[in-house]
Short mmCIF file of C-alpha atoms in Angstrom, two decimals:
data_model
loop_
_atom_site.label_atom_id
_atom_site.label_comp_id
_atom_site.label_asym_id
_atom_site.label_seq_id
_atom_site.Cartn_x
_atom_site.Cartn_y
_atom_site.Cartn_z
CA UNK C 1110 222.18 96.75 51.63
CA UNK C 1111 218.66 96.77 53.51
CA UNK C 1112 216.16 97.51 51.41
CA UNK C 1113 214.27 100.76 52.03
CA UNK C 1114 211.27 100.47 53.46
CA UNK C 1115 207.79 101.82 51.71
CA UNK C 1116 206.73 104.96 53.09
CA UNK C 1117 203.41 104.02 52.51
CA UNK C 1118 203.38 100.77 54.20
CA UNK C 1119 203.83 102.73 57.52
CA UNK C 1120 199.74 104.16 57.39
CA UNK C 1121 198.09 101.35 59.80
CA UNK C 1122 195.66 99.15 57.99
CA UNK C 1123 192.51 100.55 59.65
CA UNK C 1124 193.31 104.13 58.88
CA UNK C 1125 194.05 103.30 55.03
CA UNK C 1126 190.67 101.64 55.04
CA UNK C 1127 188.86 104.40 57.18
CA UNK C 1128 190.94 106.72 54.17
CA UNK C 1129 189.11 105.12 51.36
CA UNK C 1130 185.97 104.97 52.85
CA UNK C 1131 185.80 108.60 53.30
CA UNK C 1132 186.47 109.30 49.90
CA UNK C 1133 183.46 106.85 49.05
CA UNK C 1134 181.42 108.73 50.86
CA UNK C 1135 182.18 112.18 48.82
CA UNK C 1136 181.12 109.78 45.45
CA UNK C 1137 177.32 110.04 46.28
CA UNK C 1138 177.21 111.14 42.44
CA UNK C 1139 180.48 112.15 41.42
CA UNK C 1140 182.27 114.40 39.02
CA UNK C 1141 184.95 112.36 37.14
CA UNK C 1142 187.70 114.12 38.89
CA UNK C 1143 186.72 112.62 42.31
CA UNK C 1144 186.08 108.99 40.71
CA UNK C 1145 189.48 109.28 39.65
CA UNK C 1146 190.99 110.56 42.30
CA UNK C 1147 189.67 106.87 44.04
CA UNK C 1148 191.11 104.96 41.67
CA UNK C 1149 194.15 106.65 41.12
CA UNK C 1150 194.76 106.58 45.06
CA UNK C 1151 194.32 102.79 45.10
CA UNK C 1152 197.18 102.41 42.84
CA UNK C 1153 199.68 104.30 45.25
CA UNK C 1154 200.02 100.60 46.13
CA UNK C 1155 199.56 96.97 46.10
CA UNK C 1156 199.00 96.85 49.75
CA UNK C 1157 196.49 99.62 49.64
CA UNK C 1158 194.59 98.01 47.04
CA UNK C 1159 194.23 94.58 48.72
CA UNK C 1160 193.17 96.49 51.72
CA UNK C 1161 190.25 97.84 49.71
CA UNK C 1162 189.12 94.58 48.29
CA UNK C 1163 188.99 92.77 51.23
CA UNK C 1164 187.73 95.02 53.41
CA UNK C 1165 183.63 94.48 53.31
CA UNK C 1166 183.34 98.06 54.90
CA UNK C 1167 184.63 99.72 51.69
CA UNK C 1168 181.43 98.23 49.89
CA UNK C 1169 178.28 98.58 52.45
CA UNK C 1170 177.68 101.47 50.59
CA UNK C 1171 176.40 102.36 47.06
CA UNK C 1172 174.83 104.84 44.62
CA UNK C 1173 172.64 103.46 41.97
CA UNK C 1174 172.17 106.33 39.55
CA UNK C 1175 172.41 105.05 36.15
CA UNK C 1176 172.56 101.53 34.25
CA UNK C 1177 176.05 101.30 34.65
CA UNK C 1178 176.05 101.81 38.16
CA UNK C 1179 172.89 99.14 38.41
CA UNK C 1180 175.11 96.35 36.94
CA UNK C 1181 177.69 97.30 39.53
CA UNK C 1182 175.82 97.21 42.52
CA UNK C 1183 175.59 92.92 43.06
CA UNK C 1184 179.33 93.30 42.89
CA UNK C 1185 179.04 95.69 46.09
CA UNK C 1186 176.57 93.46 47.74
CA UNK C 1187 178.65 90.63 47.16
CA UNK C 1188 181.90 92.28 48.61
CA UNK C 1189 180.35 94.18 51.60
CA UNK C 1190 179.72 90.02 52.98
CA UNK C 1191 176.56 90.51 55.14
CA UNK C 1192 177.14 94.35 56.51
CA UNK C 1193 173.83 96.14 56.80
CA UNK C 1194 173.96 98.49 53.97
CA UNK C 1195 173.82 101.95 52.60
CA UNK C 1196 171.39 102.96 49.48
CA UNK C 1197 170.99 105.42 47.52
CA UNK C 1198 168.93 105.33 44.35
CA UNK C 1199 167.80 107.78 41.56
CA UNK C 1200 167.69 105.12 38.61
CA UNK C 1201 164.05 104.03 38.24
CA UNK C 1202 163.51 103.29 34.52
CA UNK C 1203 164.29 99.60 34.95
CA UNK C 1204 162.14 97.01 36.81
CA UNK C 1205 165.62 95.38 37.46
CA UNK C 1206 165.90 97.65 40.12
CA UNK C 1207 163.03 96.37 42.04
CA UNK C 1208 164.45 92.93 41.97
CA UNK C 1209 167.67 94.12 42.89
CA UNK C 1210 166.55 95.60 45.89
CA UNK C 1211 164.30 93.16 47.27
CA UNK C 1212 167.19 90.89 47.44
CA UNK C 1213 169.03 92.23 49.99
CA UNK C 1214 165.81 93.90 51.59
CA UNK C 1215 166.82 92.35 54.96
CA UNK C 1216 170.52 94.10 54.63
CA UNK C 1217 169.34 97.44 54.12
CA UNK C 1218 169.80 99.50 57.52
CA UNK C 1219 170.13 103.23 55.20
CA UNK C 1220 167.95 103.69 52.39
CA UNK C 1221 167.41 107.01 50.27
CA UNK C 1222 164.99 107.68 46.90
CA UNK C 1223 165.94 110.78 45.14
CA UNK C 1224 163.82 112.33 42.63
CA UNK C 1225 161.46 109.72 42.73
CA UNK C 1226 157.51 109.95 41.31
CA UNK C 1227 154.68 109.07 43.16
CA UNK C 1228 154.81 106.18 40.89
CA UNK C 1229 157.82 105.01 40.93
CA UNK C 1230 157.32 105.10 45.00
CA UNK C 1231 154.58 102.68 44.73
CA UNK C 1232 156.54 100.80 42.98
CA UNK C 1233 159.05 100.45 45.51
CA UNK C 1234 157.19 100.04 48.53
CA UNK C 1235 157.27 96.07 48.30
CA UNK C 1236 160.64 96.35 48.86
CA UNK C 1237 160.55 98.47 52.10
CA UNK C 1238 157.14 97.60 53.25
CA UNK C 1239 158.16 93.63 52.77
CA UNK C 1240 158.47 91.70 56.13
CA UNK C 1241 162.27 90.92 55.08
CA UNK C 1242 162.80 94.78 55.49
CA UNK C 1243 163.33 94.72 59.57
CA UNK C 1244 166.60 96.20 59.75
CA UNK C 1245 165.68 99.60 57.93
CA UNK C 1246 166.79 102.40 60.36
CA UNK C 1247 167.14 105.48 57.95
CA UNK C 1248 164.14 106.48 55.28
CA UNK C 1249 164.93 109.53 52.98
CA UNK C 1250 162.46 110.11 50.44
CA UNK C 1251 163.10 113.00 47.97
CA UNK C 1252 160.18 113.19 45.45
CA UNK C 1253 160.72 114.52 42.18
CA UNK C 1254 159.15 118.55 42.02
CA UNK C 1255 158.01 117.75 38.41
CA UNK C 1256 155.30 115.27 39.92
CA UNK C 1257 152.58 116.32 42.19
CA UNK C 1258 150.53 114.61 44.98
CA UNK C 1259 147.38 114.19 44.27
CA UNK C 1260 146.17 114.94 48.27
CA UNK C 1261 142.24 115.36 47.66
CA UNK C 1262 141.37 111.88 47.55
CA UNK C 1263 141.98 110.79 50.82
CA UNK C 1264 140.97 107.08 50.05
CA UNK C 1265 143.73 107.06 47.88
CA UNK C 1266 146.19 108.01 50.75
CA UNK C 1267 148.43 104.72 51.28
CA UNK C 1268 151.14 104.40 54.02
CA UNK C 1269 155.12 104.18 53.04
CA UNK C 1270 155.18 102.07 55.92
CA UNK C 1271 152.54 100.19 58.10
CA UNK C 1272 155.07 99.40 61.00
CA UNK C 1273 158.22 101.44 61.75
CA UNK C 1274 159.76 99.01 65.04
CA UNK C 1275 163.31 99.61 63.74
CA UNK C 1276 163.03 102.96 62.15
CA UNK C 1277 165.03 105.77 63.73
CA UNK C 1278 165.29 108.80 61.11
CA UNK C 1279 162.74 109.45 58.41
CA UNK C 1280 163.17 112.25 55.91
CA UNK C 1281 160.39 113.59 53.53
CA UNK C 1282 160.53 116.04 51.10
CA UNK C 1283 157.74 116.72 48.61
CA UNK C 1284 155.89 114.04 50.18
CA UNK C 1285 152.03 114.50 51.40
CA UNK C 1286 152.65 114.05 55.07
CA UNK C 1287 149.69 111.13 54.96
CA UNK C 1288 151.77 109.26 53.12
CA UNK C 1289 154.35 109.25 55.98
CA UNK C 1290 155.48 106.37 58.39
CA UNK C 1291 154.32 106.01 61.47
CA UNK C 1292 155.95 109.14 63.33
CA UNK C 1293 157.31 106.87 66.27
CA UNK C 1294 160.21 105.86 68.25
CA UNK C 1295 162.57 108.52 65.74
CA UNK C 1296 165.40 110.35 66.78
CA UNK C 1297 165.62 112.54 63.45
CA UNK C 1298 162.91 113.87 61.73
CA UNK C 1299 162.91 116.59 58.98
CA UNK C 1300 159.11 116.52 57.04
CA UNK C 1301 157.76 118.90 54.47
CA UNK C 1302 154.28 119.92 54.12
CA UNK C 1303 153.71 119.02 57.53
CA UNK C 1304 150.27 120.53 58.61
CA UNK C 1305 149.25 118.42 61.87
CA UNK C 1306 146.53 119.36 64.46
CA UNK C 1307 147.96 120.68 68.22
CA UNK C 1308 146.38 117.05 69.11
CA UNK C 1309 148.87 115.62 66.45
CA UNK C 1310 151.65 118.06 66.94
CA UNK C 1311 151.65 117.25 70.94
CA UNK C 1312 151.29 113.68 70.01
CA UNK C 1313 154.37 113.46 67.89
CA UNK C 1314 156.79 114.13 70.69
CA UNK C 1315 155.02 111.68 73.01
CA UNK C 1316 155.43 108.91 70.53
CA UNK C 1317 158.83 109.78 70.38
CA UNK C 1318 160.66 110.76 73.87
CA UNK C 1319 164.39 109.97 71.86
CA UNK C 1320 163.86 112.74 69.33
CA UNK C 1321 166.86 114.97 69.32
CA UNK C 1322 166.86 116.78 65.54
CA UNK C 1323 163.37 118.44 64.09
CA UNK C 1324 163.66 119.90 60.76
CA UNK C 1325 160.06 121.71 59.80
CA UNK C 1326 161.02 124.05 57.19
CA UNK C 1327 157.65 124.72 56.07
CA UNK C 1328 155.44 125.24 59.03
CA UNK C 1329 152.12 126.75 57.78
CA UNK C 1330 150.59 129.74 59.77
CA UNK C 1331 147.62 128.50 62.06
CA UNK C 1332 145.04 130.41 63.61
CA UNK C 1333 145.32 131.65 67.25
CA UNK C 1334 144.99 128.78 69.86
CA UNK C 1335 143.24 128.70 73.06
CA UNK C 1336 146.20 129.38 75.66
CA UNK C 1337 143.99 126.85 77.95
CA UNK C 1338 146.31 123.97 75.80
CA UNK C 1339 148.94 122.61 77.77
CA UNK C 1340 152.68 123.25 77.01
CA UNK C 1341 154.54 120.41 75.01
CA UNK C 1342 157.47 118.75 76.65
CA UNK C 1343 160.00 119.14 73.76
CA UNK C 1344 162.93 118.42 76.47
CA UNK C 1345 164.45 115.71 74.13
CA UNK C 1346 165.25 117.87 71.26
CA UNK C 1347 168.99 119.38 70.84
CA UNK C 1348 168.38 120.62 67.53
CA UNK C 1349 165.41 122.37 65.83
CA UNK C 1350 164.83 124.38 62.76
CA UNK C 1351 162.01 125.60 60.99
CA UNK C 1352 161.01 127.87 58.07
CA UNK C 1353 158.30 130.75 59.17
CA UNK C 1354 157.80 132.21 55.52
CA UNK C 1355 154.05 132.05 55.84
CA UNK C 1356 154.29 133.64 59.24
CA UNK C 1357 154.14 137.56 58.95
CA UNK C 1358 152.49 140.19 61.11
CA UNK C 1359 153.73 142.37 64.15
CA UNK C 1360 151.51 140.28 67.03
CA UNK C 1361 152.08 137.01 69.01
CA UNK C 1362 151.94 133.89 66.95
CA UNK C 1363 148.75 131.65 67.91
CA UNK C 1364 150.34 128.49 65.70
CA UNK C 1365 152.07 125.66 67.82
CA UNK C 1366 155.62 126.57 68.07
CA UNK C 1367 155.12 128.89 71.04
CA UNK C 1368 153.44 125.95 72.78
CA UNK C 1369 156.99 124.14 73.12
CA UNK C 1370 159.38 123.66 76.33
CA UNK C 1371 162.50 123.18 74.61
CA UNK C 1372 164.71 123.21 78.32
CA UNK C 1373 167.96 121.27 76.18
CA UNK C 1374 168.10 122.99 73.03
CA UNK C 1375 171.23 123.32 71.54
CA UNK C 1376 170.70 124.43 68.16
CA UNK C 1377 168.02 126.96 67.07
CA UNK C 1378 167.96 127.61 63.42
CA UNK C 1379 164.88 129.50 61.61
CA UNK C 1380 164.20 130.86 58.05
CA UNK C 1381 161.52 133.48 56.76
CA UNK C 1382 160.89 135.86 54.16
CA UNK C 1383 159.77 138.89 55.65
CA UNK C 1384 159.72 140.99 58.40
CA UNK C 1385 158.26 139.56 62.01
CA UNK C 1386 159.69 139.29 65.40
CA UNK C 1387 160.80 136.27 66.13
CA UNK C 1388 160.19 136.35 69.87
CA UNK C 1389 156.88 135.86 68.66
CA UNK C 1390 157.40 132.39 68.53
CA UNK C 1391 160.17 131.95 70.56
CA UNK C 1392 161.22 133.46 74.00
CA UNK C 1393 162.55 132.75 77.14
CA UNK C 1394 158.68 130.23 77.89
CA UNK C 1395 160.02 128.10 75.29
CA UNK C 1396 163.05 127.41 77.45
CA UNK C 1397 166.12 128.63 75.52
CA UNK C 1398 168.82 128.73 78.30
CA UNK C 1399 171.28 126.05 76.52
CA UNK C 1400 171.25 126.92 72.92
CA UNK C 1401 174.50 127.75 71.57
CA UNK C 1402 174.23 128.01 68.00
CA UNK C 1403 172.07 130.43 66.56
CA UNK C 1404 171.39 130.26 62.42
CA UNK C 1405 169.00 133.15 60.77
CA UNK C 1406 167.99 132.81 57.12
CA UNK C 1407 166.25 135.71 55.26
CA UNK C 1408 164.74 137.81 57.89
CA UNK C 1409 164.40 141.24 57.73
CA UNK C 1410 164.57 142.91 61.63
CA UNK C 1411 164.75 146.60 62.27
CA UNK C 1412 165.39 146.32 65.75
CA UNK C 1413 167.13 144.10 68.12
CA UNK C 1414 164.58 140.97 69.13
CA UNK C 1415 164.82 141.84 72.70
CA UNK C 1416 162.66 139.01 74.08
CA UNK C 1417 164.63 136.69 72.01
CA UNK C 1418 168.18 138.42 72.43
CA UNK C 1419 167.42 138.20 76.06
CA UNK C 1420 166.27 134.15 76.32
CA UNK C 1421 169.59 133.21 73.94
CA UNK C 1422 172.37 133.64 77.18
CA UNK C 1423 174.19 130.94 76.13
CA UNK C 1424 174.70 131.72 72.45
CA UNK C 1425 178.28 131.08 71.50
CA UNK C 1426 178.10 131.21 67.49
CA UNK C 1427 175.88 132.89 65.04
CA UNK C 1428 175.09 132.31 61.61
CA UNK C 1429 173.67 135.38 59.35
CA UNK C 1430 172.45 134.81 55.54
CA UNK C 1431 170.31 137.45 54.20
CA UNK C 1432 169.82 139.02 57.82
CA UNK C 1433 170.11 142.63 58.63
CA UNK C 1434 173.46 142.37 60.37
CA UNK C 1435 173.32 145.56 63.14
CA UNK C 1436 169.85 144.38 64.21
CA UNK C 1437 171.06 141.30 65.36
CA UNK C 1438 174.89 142.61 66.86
CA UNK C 1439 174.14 145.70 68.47
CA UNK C 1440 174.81 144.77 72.37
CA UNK C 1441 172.62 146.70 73.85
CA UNK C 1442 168.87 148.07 72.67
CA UNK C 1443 169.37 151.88 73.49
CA UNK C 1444 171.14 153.56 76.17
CA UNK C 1445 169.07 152.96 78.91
CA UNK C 1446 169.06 149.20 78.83
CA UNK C 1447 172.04 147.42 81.16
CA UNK C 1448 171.79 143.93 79.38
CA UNK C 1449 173.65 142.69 76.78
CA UNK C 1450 172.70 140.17 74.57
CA UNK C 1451 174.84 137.19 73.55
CA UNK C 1452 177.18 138.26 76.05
CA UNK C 1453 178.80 134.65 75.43
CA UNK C 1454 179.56 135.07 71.30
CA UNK C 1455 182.58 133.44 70.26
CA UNK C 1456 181.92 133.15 66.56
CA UNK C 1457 180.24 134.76 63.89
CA UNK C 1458 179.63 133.79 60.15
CA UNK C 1459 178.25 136.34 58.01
CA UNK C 1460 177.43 136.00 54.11
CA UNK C 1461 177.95 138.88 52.73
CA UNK C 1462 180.52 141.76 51.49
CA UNK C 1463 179.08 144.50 53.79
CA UNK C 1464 181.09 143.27 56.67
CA UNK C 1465 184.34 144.25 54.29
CA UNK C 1466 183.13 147.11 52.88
CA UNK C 1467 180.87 148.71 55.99
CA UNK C 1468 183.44 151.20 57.91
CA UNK C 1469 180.48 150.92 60.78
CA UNK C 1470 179.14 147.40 60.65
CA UNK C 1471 182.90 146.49 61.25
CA UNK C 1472 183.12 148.91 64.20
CA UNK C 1473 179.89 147.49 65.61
CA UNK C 1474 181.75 143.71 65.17
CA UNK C 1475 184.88 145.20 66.98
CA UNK C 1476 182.98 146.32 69.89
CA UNK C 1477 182.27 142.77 70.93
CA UNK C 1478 185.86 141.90 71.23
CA UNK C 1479 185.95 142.84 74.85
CA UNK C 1480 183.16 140.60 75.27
CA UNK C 1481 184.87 137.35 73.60
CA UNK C 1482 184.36 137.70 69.91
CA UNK C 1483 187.40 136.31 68.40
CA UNK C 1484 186.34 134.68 64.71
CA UNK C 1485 184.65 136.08 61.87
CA UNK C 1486 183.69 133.29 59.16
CA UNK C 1487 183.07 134.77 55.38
CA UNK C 1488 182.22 133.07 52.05
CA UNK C 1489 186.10 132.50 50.12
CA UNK C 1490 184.60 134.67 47.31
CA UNK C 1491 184.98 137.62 49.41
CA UNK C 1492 188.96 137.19 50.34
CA UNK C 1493 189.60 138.84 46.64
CA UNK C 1494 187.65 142.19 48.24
CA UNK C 1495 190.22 143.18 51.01
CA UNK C 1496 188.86 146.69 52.58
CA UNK C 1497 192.20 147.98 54.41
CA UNK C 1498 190.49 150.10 56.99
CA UNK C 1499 187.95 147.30 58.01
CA UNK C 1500 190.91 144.79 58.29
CA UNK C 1501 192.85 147.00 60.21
CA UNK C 1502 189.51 147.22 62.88
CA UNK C 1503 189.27 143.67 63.03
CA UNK C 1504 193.72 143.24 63.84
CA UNK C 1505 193.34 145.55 66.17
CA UNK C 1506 190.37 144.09 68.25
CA UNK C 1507 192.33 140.80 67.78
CA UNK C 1508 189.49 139.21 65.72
CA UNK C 1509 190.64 136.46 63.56
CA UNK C 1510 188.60 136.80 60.09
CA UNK C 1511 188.44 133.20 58.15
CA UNK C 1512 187.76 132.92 54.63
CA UNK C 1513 185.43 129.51 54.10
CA UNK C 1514 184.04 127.18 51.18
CA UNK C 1515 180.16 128.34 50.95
CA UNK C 1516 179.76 124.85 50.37
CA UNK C 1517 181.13 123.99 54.31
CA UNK C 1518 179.53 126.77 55.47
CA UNK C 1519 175.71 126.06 53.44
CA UNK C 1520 175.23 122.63 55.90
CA UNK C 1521 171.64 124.03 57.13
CA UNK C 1522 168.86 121.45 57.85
CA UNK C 1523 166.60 124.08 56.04
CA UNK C 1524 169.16 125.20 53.58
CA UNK C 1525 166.55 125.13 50.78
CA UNK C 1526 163.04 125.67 50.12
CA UNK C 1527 160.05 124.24 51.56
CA UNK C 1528 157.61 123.84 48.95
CA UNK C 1529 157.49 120.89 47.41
CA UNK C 1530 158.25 122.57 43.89
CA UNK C 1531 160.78 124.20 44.57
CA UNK C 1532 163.81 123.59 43.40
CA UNK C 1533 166.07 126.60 45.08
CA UNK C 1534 169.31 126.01 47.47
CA UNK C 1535 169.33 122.17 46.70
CA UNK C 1536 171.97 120.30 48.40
CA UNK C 1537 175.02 120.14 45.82
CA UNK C 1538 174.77 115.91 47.20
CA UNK C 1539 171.18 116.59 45.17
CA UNK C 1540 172.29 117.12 41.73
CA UNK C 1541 171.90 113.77 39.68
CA UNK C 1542 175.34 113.20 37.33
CA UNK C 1543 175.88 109.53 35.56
CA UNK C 1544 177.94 107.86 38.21
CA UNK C 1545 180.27 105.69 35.45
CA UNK C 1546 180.25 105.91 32.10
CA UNK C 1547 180.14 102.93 29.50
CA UNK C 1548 183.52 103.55 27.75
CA UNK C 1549 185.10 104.46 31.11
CA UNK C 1550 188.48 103.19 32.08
CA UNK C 1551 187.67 103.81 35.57
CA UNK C 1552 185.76 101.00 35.74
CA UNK C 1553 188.66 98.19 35.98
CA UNK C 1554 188.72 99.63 39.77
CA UNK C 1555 185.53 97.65 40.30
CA UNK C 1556 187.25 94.50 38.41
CA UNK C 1557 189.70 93.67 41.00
#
């Protein structure tokens, strides 16, 4: 009789890799269960697990986040071959570390501090700053909000980096922006405490004309500038978001956000804490024709933005946390006005129960199904709150409502806060766990 072939030995080798590497890449610090879950998948088979072992793409990539995982990480260096590779460190009590690091400074292409001190930074920045380190492309640098800069000494100021040829996307967070890189040649840039002069803000897009994502989620409120300055091409950019907290008041913003032409924007996200109009800073000068995602975080707007609504033709989806709902769906602004805004919305995402309980908000929803509304996104809490009457609205306009993990739906750029103390709507990927424990079992997976 022929033997019966293994189901499992029908999955093509590059897909069983490209399998496992995925699930690496949800272990930036994992909970047990998803540790597990590796090494109980790699014993499905023998094939499978001599896939993983020799596959050096399985082991570009590693977290250092405790002692354990410290001891581990030559092991990955050695099995990854010569693959540029992926760090991410939190462990900083050793000096082994440092060592550690600076030998494979040349292989490092990804490289991410989390939690660090202003210390412990200068103690690292042999290891990027050495001339071995020219294949760095990614920088993240998450400072610890227990530490503080010390910014009034500007002779104390030192650069992370004196030259930046190969770097592409630099992250900052609770970093004095003089400590930065060089700002040039990126095509990803999200920066806290970022306070530059117009001369510096028009300069930072001329230094780099590749620079498709900005992330400013803490730009400070500036004093009214001359409108004799000339606009800044922002052409390049296809995403953009930025936190207006310190921005109140019911007049025209003077600071430098109103200055940009941003003619290929796809993706317009923006944050605040209180109530302004956000045509203030944005409107149909700043070149909004192509954005089709629109995300709104804590803003408070009794009326429709109508310079805003108006610019945003193309919108297809909208995100709403913490925004006054009606403001933002109502069609039209009053009786007498012909236009209606988003007249493209496909999809909307909403955070919030009043959608299920609101008779009237759900009415308002409804009455965009003629225009092309067909999906409503909620958080999965809200599936156990069913509101008969407002699901019946929604069958009946043939909206499809979709229950989603908040964690999915939470993937902002500015998804937490600015300051560098804070602490509130960290990425989950943020919180520090012990990657392997001492007594574990689990660890024979790395013994192979």
């Amino acid at each position: 009789m022929e033997q019966q072939q293994n189901p499992f030995d029908i999955l093509p080798d590059e897909l069983v890799i490209n399998i496992f590497t995925t699930l690496r890449n949800g272990c930036s610090f994992p909970s047990k269960w998803i540790s597990l879950a590796v090494v109980q998948l790699s014993g499905v088979c023998s094939r499978w697990r001599n896939l993983v072992i020799g596959a050096p793409l399985f082991w570009n990539f590693c977290v250092i986040s405790s002692y354990n995982s410290l001891e581990l990480a030559p092991l990955f260096f050695e099995r990854s071959r010569l693959l540029p590779l992926d760090l991410i460190v939190s462990y900083f009590s050793s000096e082994e570390i440092f060592t550690l690091l600076s030998s494979v400074s040349g292989r490092i292409q990804s490289l991410e501090f989390r939690f660090i001190s202003p210390d412990e930074l200068i103690d690292c920045l042999p290891i990027i700053s050495a001339d071995s380190a020219t294949g760095l492309h990614q920088l993240r640098i998450l400072c610890d909000p227990k530490h503080d800069w010390d910014c009034n000494s500007p002779e104390e100021h030192f650069s992370i980096l004196r030259s930046a040829e190969t770097l592409r996307s630099v992250v900052l967070k609770g970093v004095c922006s003089q400590f930065s890189p060089p700002l040039v040649n990126l095509t990803h840039l999200e920066i806290h405490e970022f306070s530059p002069t117009f001369a510096e803000f028009s300069l930072l897009f001329a230094s780099n004309s590749a620079l498709t994502t900005l992330c400013l989620p803490g730009v400070p409120r500036t004093e009214w500038l001359n409108e004799e300055y000339s606009p800044i091409d922002a052409s390049s950019l296809r995403s953009l978001s930025v936190g207006l907290a310190e921005h109140w008041g019911p007049r025209t913003c003077g600071c430098m956000l109103t200055f940009l032409k941003l003619d290929n924007l796809e993706y317009l996200e923006i944050t605040g804490n209180c109530t302004f109009s956000i045509s203030n800073h944005f409107c149909s000068m700043n070149g909004l024709s192509r954005v089709h995602t629109l995300r709104l975080r804590d803003l408070k707007m009794d009326a429709p933005d109508v310079p805003l609504c108006s610019a945003l033709k193309a919108v297809t989806r909208v995100e709403l946390y913490n925004v006054t709902k009606s403001s933002v769906l109502v069609a039209r602004n009053g009786a007498g006005d012909s236009e209606i805004y988003f007249p493209k919305l496909k999809s909307l995402r909403c955070d919030e129960s009043n959608l299920m309980q609101d008779e009237g908000l759900a009415e308002l929803v409804c009455s965009r199904s003629g225009m092309g509304l067909f999906c409503i996104e909620l958080p999965s809490f809200l599936k156990a709150w069913p509101h008969n009457k407002v699901l019946a609205k929604l069958d009946a306009a043939n909206i499809k409502l979709l229950f989603i993990e908040e964690n999915e739906a939470a993937k902002g750029l500015s998804f937490y806060g600015s300051e560098s103390g804070e602490v509130l709507h960290l990425r989950p990927e943020w919180i520090d766990y012990d990657e392997y424990d001492e007594e574990d079992s689990e660890l024979d997976f790395f013994e192979w």
